[in-house]
Coordinates of C-alpha atoms and ligand atoms in Angstrom, one line a residue:
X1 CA -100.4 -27.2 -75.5
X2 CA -97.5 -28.5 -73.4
X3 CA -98.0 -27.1 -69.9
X4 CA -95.7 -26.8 -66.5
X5 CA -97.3 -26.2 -63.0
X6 CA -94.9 -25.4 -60.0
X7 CA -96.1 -26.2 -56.9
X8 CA -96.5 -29.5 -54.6
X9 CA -99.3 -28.8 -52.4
X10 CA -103.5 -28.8 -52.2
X11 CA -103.6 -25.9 -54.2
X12 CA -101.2 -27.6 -57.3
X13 CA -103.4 -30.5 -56.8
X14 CA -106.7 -28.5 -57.7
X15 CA -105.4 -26.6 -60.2
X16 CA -103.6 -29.9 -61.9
X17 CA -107.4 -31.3 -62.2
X18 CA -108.8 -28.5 -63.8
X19 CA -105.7 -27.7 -66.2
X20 CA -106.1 -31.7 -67.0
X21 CA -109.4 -31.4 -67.8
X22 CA -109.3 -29.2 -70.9
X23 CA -109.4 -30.5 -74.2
X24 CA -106.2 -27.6 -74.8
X25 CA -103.8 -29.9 -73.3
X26 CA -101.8 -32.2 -74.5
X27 CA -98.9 -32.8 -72.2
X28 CA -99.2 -31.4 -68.0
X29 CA -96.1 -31.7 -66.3
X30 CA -95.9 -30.8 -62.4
X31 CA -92.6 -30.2 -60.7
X32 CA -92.2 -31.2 -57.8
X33 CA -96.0 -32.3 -57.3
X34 CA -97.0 -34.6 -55.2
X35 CA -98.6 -38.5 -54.9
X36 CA -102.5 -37.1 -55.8
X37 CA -101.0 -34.9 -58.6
X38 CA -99.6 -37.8 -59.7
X39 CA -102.8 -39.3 -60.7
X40 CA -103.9 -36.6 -62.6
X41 CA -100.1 -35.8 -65.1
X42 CA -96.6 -36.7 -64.9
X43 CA -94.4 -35.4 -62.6
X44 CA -90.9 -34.0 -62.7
X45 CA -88.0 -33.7 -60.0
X46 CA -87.5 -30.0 -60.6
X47 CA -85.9 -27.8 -57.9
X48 CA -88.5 -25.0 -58.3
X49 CA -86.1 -22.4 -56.9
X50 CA -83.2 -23.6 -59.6
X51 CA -84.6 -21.2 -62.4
X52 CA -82.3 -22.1 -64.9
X53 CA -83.1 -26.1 -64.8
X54 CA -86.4 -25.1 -65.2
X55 CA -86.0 -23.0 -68.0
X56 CA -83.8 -26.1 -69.4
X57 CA -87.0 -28.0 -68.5
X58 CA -89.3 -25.7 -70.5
X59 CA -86.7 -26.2 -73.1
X60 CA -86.7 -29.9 -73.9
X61 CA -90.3 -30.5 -73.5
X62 CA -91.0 -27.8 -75.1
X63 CA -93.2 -26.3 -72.7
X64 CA -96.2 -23.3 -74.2
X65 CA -96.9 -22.0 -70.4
X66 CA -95.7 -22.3 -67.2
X67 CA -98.2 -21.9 -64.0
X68 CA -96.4 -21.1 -61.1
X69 CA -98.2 -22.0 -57.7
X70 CA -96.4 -21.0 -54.7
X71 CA -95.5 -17.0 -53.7
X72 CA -91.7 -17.9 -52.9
X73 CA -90.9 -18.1 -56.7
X74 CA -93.0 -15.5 -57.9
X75 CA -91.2 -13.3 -55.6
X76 CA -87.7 -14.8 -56.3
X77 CA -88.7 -13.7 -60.2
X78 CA -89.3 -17.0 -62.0
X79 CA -91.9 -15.2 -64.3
X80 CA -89.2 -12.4 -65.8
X81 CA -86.6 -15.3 -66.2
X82 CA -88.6 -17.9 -67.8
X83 CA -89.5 -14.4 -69.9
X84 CA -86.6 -13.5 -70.9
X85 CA -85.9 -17.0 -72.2
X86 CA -89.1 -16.8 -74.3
X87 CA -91.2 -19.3 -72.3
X88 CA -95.4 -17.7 -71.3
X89 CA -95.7 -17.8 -67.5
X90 CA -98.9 -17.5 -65.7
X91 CA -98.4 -14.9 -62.2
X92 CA -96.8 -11.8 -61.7
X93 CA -93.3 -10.0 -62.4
X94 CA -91.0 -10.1 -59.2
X95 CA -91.6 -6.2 -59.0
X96 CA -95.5 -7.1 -59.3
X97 CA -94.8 -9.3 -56.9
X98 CA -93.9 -6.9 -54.2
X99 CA -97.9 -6.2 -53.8
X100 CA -97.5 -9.7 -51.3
X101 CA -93.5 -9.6 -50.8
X102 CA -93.2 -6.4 -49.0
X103 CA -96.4 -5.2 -46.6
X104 CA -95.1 -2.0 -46.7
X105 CA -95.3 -1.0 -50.6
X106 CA -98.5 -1.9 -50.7
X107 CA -99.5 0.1 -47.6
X108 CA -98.0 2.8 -49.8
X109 CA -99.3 2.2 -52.9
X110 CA -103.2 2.4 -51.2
X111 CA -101.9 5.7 -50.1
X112 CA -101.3 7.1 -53.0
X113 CA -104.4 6.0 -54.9
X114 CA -106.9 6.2 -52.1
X115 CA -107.7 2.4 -51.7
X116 CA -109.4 2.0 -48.6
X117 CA -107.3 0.0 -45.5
X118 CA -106.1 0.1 -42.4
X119 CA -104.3 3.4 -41.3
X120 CA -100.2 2.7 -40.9
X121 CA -96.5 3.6 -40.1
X122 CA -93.7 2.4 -42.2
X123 CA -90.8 1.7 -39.2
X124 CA -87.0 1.0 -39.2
X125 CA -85.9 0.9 -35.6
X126 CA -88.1 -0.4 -32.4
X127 CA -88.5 2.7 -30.5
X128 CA -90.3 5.0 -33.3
X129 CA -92.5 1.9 -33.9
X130 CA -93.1 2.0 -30.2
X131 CA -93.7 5.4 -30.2
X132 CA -96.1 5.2 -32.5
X133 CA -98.1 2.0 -30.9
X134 CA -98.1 3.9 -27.5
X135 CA -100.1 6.8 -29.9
X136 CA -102.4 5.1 -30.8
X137 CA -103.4 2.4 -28.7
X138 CA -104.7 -0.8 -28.4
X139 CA -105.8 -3.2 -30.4
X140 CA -103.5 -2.3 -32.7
X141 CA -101.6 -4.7 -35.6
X142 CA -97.8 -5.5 -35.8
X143 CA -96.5 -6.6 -39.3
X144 CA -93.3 -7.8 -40.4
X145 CA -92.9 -6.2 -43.8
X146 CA -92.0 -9.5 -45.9
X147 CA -92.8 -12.8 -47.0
X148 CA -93.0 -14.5 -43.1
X149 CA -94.7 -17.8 -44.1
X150 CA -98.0 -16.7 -42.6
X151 CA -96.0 -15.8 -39.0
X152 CA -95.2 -12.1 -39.8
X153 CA -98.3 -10.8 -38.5
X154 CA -99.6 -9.9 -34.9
X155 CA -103.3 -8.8 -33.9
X156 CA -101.9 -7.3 -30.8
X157 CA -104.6 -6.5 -27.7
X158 CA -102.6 -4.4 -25.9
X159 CA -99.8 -1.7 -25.9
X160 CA -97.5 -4.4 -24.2
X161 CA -97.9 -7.0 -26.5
X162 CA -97.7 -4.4 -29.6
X163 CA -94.0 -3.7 -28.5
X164 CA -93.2 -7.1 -27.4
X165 CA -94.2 -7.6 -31.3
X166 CA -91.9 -5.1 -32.6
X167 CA -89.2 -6.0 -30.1
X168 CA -89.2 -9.7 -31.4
X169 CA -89.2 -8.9 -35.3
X170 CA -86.6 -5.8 -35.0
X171 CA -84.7 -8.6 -32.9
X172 CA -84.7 -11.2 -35.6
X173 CA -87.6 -13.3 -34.7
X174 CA -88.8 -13.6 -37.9
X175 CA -85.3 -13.1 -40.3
X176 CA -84.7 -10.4 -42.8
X177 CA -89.0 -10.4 -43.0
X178 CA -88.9 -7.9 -40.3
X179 CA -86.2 -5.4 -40.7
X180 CA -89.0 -3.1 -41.6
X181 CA -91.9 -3.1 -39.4
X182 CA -95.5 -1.6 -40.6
X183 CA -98.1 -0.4 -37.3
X184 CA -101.8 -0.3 -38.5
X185 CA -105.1 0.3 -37.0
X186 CA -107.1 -2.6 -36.0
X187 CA -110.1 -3.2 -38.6
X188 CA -113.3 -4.3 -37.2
X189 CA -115.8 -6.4 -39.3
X190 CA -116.0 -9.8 -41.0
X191 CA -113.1 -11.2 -43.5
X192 CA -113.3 -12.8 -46.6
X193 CA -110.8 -13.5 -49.6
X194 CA -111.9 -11.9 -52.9
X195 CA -110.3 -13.2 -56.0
X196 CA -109.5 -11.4 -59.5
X197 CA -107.7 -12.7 -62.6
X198 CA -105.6 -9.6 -63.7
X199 CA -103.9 -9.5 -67.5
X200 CA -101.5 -6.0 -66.7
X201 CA -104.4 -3.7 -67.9
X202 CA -107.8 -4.7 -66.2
X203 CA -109.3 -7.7 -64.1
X204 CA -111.9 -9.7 -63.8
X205 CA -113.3 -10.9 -60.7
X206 CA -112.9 -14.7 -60.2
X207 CA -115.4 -15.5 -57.0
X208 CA -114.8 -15.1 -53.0
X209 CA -114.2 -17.3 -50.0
X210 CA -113.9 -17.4 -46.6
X211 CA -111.1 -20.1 -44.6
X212 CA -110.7 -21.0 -41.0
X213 CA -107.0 -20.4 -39.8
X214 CA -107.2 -21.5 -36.4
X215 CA -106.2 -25.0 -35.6
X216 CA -109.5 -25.8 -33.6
X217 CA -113.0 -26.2 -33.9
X218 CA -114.7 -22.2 -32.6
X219 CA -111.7 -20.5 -34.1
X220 CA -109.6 -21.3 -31.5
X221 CA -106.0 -22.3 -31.1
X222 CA -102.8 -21.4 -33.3
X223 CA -102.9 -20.1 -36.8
X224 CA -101.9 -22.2 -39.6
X225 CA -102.1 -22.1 -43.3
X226 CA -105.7 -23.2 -43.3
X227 CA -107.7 -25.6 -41.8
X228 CA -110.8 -25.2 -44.5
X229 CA -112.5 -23.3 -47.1
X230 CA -115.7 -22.7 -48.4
X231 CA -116.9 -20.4 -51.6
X232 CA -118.7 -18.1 -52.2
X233 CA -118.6 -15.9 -49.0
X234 CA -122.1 -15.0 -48.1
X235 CA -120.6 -11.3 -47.2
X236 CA -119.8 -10.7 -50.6
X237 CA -122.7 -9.9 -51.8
X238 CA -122.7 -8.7 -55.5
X239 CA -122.6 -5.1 -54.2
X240 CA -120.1 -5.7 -52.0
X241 CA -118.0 -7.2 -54.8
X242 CA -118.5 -4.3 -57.1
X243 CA -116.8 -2.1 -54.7
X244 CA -114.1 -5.0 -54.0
X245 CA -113.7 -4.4 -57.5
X246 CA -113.7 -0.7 -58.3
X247 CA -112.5 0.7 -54.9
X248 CA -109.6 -2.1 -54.5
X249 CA -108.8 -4.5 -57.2
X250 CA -109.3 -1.9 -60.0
X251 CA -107.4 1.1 -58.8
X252 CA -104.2 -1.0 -57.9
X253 CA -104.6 -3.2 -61.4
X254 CA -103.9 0.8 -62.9
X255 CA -101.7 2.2 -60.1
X256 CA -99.4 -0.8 -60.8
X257 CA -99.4 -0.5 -64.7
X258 CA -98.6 3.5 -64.5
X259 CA -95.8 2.5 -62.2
X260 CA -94.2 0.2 -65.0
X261 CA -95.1 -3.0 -62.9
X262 CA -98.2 -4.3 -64.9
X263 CA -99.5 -6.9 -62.8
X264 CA -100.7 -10.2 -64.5
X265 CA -101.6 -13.1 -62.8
X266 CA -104.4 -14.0 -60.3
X267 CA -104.4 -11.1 -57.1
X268 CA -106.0 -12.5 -54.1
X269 CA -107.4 -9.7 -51.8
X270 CA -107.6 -10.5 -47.9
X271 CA -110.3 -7.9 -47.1
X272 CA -112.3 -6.7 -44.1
X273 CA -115.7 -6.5 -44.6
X274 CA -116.3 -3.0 -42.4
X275 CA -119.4 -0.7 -41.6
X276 CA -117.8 1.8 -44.2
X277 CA -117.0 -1.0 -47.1
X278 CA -114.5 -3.4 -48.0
X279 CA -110.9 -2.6 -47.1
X280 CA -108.1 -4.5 -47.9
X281 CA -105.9 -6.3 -45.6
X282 CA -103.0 -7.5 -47.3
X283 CA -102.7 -8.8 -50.9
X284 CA -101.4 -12.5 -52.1
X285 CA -99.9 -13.1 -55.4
X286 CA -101.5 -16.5 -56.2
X287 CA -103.9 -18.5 -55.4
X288 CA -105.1 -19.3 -51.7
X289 CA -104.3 -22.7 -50.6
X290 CA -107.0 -24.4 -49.6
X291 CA -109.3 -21.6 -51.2
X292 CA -108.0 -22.1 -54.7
X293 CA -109.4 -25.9 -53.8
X294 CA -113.1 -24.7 -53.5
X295 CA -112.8 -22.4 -56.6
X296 CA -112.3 -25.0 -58.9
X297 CA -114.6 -27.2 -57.8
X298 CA -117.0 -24.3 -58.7
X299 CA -115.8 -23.1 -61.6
X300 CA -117.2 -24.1 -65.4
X301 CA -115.4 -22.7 -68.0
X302 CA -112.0 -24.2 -69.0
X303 CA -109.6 -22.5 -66.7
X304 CA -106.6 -22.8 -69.4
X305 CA -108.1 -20.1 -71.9
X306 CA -108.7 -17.6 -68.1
X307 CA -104.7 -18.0 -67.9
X308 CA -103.5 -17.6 -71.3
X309 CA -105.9 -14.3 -71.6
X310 CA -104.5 -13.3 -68.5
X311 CA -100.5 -13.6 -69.7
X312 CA -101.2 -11.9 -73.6
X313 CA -103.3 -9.2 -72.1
X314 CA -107.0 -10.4 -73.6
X315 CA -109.4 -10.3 -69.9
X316 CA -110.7 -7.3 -71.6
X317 CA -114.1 -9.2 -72.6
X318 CA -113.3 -12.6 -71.1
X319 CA -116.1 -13.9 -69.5
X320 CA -116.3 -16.9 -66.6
X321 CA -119.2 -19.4 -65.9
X322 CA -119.4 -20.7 -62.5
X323 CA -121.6 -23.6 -61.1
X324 CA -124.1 -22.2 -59.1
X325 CA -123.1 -24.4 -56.4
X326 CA -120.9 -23.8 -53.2
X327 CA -118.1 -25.4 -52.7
X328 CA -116.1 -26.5 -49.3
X329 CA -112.9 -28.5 -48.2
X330 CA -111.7 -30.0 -45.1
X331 CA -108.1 -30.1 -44.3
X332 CA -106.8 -33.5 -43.0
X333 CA -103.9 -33.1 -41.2
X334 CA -101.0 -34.9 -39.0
X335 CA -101.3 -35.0 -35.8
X336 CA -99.3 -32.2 -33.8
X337 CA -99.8 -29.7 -37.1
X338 CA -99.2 -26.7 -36.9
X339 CA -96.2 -28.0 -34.7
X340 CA -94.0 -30.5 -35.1
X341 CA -95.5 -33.9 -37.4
X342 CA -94.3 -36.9 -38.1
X343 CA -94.2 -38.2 -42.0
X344 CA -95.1 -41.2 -42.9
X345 CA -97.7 -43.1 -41.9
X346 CA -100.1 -44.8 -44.3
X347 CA -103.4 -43.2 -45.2
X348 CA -106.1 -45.6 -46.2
X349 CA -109.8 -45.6 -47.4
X350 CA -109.4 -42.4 -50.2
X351 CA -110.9 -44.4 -53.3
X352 CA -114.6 -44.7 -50.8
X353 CA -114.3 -41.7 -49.8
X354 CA -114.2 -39.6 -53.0
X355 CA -116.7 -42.3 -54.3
X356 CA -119.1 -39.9 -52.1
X357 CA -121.1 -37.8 -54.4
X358 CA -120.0 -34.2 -55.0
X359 CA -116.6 -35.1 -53.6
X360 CA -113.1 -34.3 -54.5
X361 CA -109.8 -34.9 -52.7
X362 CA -106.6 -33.0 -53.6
X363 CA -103.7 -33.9 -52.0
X364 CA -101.9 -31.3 -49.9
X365 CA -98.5 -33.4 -48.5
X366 CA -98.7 -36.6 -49.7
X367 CA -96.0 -39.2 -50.9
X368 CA -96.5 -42.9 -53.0
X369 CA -95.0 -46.0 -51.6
X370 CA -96.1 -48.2 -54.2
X371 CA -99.7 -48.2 -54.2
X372 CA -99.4 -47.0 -51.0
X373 CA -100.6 -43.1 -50.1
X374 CA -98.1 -41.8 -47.2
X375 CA -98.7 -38.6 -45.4
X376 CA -95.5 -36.8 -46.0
X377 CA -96.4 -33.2 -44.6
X378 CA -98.5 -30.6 -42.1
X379 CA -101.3 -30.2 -44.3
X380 CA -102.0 -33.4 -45.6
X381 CA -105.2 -33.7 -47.5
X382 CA -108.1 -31.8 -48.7
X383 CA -111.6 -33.2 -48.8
X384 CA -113.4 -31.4 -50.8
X385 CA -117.0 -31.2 -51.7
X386 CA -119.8 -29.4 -54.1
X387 CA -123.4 -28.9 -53.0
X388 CA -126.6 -27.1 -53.3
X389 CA -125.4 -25.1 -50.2
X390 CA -122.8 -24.6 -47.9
X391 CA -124.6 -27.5 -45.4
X392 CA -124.9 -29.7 -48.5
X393 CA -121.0 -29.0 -49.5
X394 CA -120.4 -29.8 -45.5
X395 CA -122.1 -33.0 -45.2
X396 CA -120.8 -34.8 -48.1
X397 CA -117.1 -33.4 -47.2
X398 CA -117.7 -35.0 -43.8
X399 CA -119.1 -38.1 -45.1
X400 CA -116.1 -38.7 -46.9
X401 CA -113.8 -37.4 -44.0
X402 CA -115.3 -40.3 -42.1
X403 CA -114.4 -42.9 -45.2
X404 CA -110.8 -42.0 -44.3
X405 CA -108.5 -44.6 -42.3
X406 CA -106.0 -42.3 -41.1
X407 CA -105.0 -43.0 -37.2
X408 CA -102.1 -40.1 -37.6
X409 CA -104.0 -37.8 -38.8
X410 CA -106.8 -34.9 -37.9
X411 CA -109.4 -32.7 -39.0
X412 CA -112.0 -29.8 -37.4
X413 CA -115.4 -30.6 -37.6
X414 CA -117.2 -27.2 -38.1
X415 CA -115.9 -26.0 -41.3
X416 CA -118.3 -23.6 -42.6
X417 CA -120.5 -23.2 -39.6
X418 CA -120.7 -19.5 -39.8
X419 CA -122.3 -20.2 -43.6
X420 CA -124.2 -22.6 -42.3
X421 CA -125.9 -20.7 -39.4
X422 CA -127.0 -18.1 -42.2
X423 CA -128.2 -20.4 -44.1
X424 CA -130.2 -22.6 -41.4
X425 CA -131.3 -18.9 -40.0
X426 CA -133.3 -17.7 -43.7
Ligands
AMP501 P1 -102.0 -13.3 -42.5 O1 -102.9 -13.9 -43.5 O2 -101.0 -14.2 -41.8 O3 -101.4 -12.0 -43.0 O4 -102.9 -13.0 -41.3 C1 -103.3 -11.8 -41.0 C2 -104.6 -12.0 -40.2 O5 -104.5 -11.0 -39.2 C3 -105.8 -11.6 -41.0 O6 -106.4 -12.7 -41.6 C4 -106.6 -10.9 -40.0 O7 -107.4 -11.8 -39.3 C5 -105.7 -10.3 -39.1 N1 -105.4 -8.9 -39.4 C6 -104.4 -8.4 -40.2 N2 -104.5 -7.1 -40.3 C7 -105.5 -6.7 -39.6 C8 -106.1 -5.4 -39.3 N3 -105.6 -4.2 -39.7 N4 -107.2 -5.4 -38.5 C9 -107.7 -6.5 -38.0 N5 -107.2 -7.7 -38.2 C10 -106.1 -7.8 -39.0

């Protein structure tokens, strides 16, 4: 097979290995990609938002299935267009697509099929929304209805800063993502990302993970994207996952297909882990970035055959074999991230590094300069690591973090601790 992945960043990176390494492919292409991806296939100056030159692409390679990456394009529709020009994608329809692009149909859709999550208002205008924070009380949680780039949300911890929250996205703050404003009750428990491959008429469940968003070691600081990963979550426990499964995952997967939106693709639950059960936070369309880094490091089976059953329709009895392993990545990133970073400077030491056992690193925003590696983004690499446990996975991804010459760049050092403390505690 002749095969196309969109995307440029850690999560392309992982998913470029895996794809690579099955004996099903015979040509991987990744547009734009990035100077790690580039060790793994070829890559292609492709303006992933210029459907029709990739559909041109597809064309004169003659391309069997595209995997797109990113949310932006999934949203923006790549997977009906490349459809309606005959070419297999992997991810959902643009109207699938709304499960991540707008807050407030999914808030909806849980409604109507009794999928447990936070409590809401759906709000047009600033003084309802108000009205309604005042109600209820603090905490209380702001969201701007679409895609925001991880900015559209605010865990507000009091009335005043709930309506500063509304003020700023019914103001413009955040762009046509917050013309419509959803109010929800605050959840209380522990979060973890649960993963399920979905092919329109069922799903499969495809392994959890819990990141660290804050900037800082102790969870403090700004959010970013991600500062680390680590899989599986030790709250989801196998009965925990069932009910991720048939409470969640499950009851959407069929709500979505009676609407006429079969969703296909991968469906990444952000959940709450509460006294009553798992309830869902907000759904992603794709992959997590860095948690898709970790999942591949632990799973077995070929991952190409997962996404081909997942496009024709054929999870039914598809079956996945992980390593029994956990998995965990540190994010390397420029200095002054999630700010303001300068590109650029030269990154040095990666060949001893990933010579440390159990070690991987993807590449998140890099750029070659001859046989140079540059940093060329926020997020710059991910060190990544398998073990017997999460302390194993942690050591050697630190022992390889400390192989790294990068005087621009930075990481945390306490990815993983809460795993770690569980594990230290049995
Ligand atoms: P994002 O991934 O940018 O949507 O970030 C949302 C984050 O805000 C989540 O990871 C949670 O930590 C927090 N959050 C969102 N909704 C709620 C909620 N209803 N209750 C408590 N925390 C929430």
């Amino acid at each position: 097979m002749n095969i196309l992945l969109l995307g440029s960043g850690g999560r392309e990176h992982a998913l470029a290995w895996k794809i690579a390494a099955s004996p099903l492919v015979e040509r991987l292409v990744c547009a734009p990609g990035n100077a790690g991806i580039a060790r793994e296939c070829d890559l292609a100056a492709l303006d992933v938002a210029d459907h029709a030159a990739v559909i041109a692409f597809c064309r004169a390679r003659k391309i069997d299935l595209v995997v797109v990456g990113p949310e932006a394009p999934l949203c923006a529709g790549i997977v009906d267009d490349l459809a309606a020009a005959g070419f297999k994608a992997f991810g959902p329809s643009r109207t699938a697509a709304q499960l991540e692009g707008s807050k407030a149909f999914t808030k909806d859709l849980c409604k109507a099929n009794g999928i447990p999550t936070a409590a809401y208002g759906r709000f047009t205008a600033a003084a309802p929304a108000k009205d309604y924070v005042r109600a209820q009380g603090a905490p209380i949680v702001v969201k701007a209805d679409g895609l925001a780039a991880g900015k559209g949300v605010v865990v507000a911890q009091s009335i005043a800063e709930a309506e500063a929250a509304v003020d700023m996205m019914f103001g413009g703050g955040l762009g046509p993502a917050g013309t419509e404003v959803v109010v929800e009750e605050f959840l209380q428990g522990e979060e973890a990302s649960f993963f399920a491959l979905c092919d329109g008429e069922t799903a499969i469940p495809f392994a959890s993970a819990q990141d660290h968003k804050r900037v800082f070691d102790g969870d403090e600081g700004p959010n970013t994207g991600g500062m680390g990963a680590y899989s599986p979550a030790p709250v989801m426990t196998p009965e925990i996952s069932r009910r991720a499964m048939d409470e969640i995952v499950l009851p959407t997967v069929r709500a979505m297909q009676a609407m006429g939106a079969p969703y296909k693709g991968v469906l990444y639950a952000g959940l709450m882990i509460t006294a009553q059960g798992p309830k869902l936070i907000e759904y992603n369309v794709r992959f997590g970035d860095p948690e898709c880094q970790v999942l591949m490091l632990r799973l077995m089976s070929d991952l190409v055959p997962a996404l081909l059953a997942s496009c024709d329709g054929m999870l039914k009895n598809f079956d996945l074999r992980w390593y029994p392993d956990a998995a965990l990545t540190v994010v390397m990133a420029a200095k002054g991230y999630p700010g303001m970073t300068v590109k650029g400077s030269v990154i040095e030491g990666l060949d001893d590094a990933a010579a440390v056992e159990g070690v991987q690193i993807f590449h998140a925003g890099t750029k070659g300069d001859g046989g140079r590696v540059l940093a060329n983004g926020g997020r710059v690499l991910n060190v990544s690591a398998r073990g017997k446990t999460v302390g194993e996975a942690q050591a050697r991804a630190y022992r390889a973090v400390d192989r790294i010459r990068w005087a621009d760049g930075f990481c945390r050092r306490d990815i993983g601790f809460r795993a770690v403390e569980r594990e230290n505690s049995v």
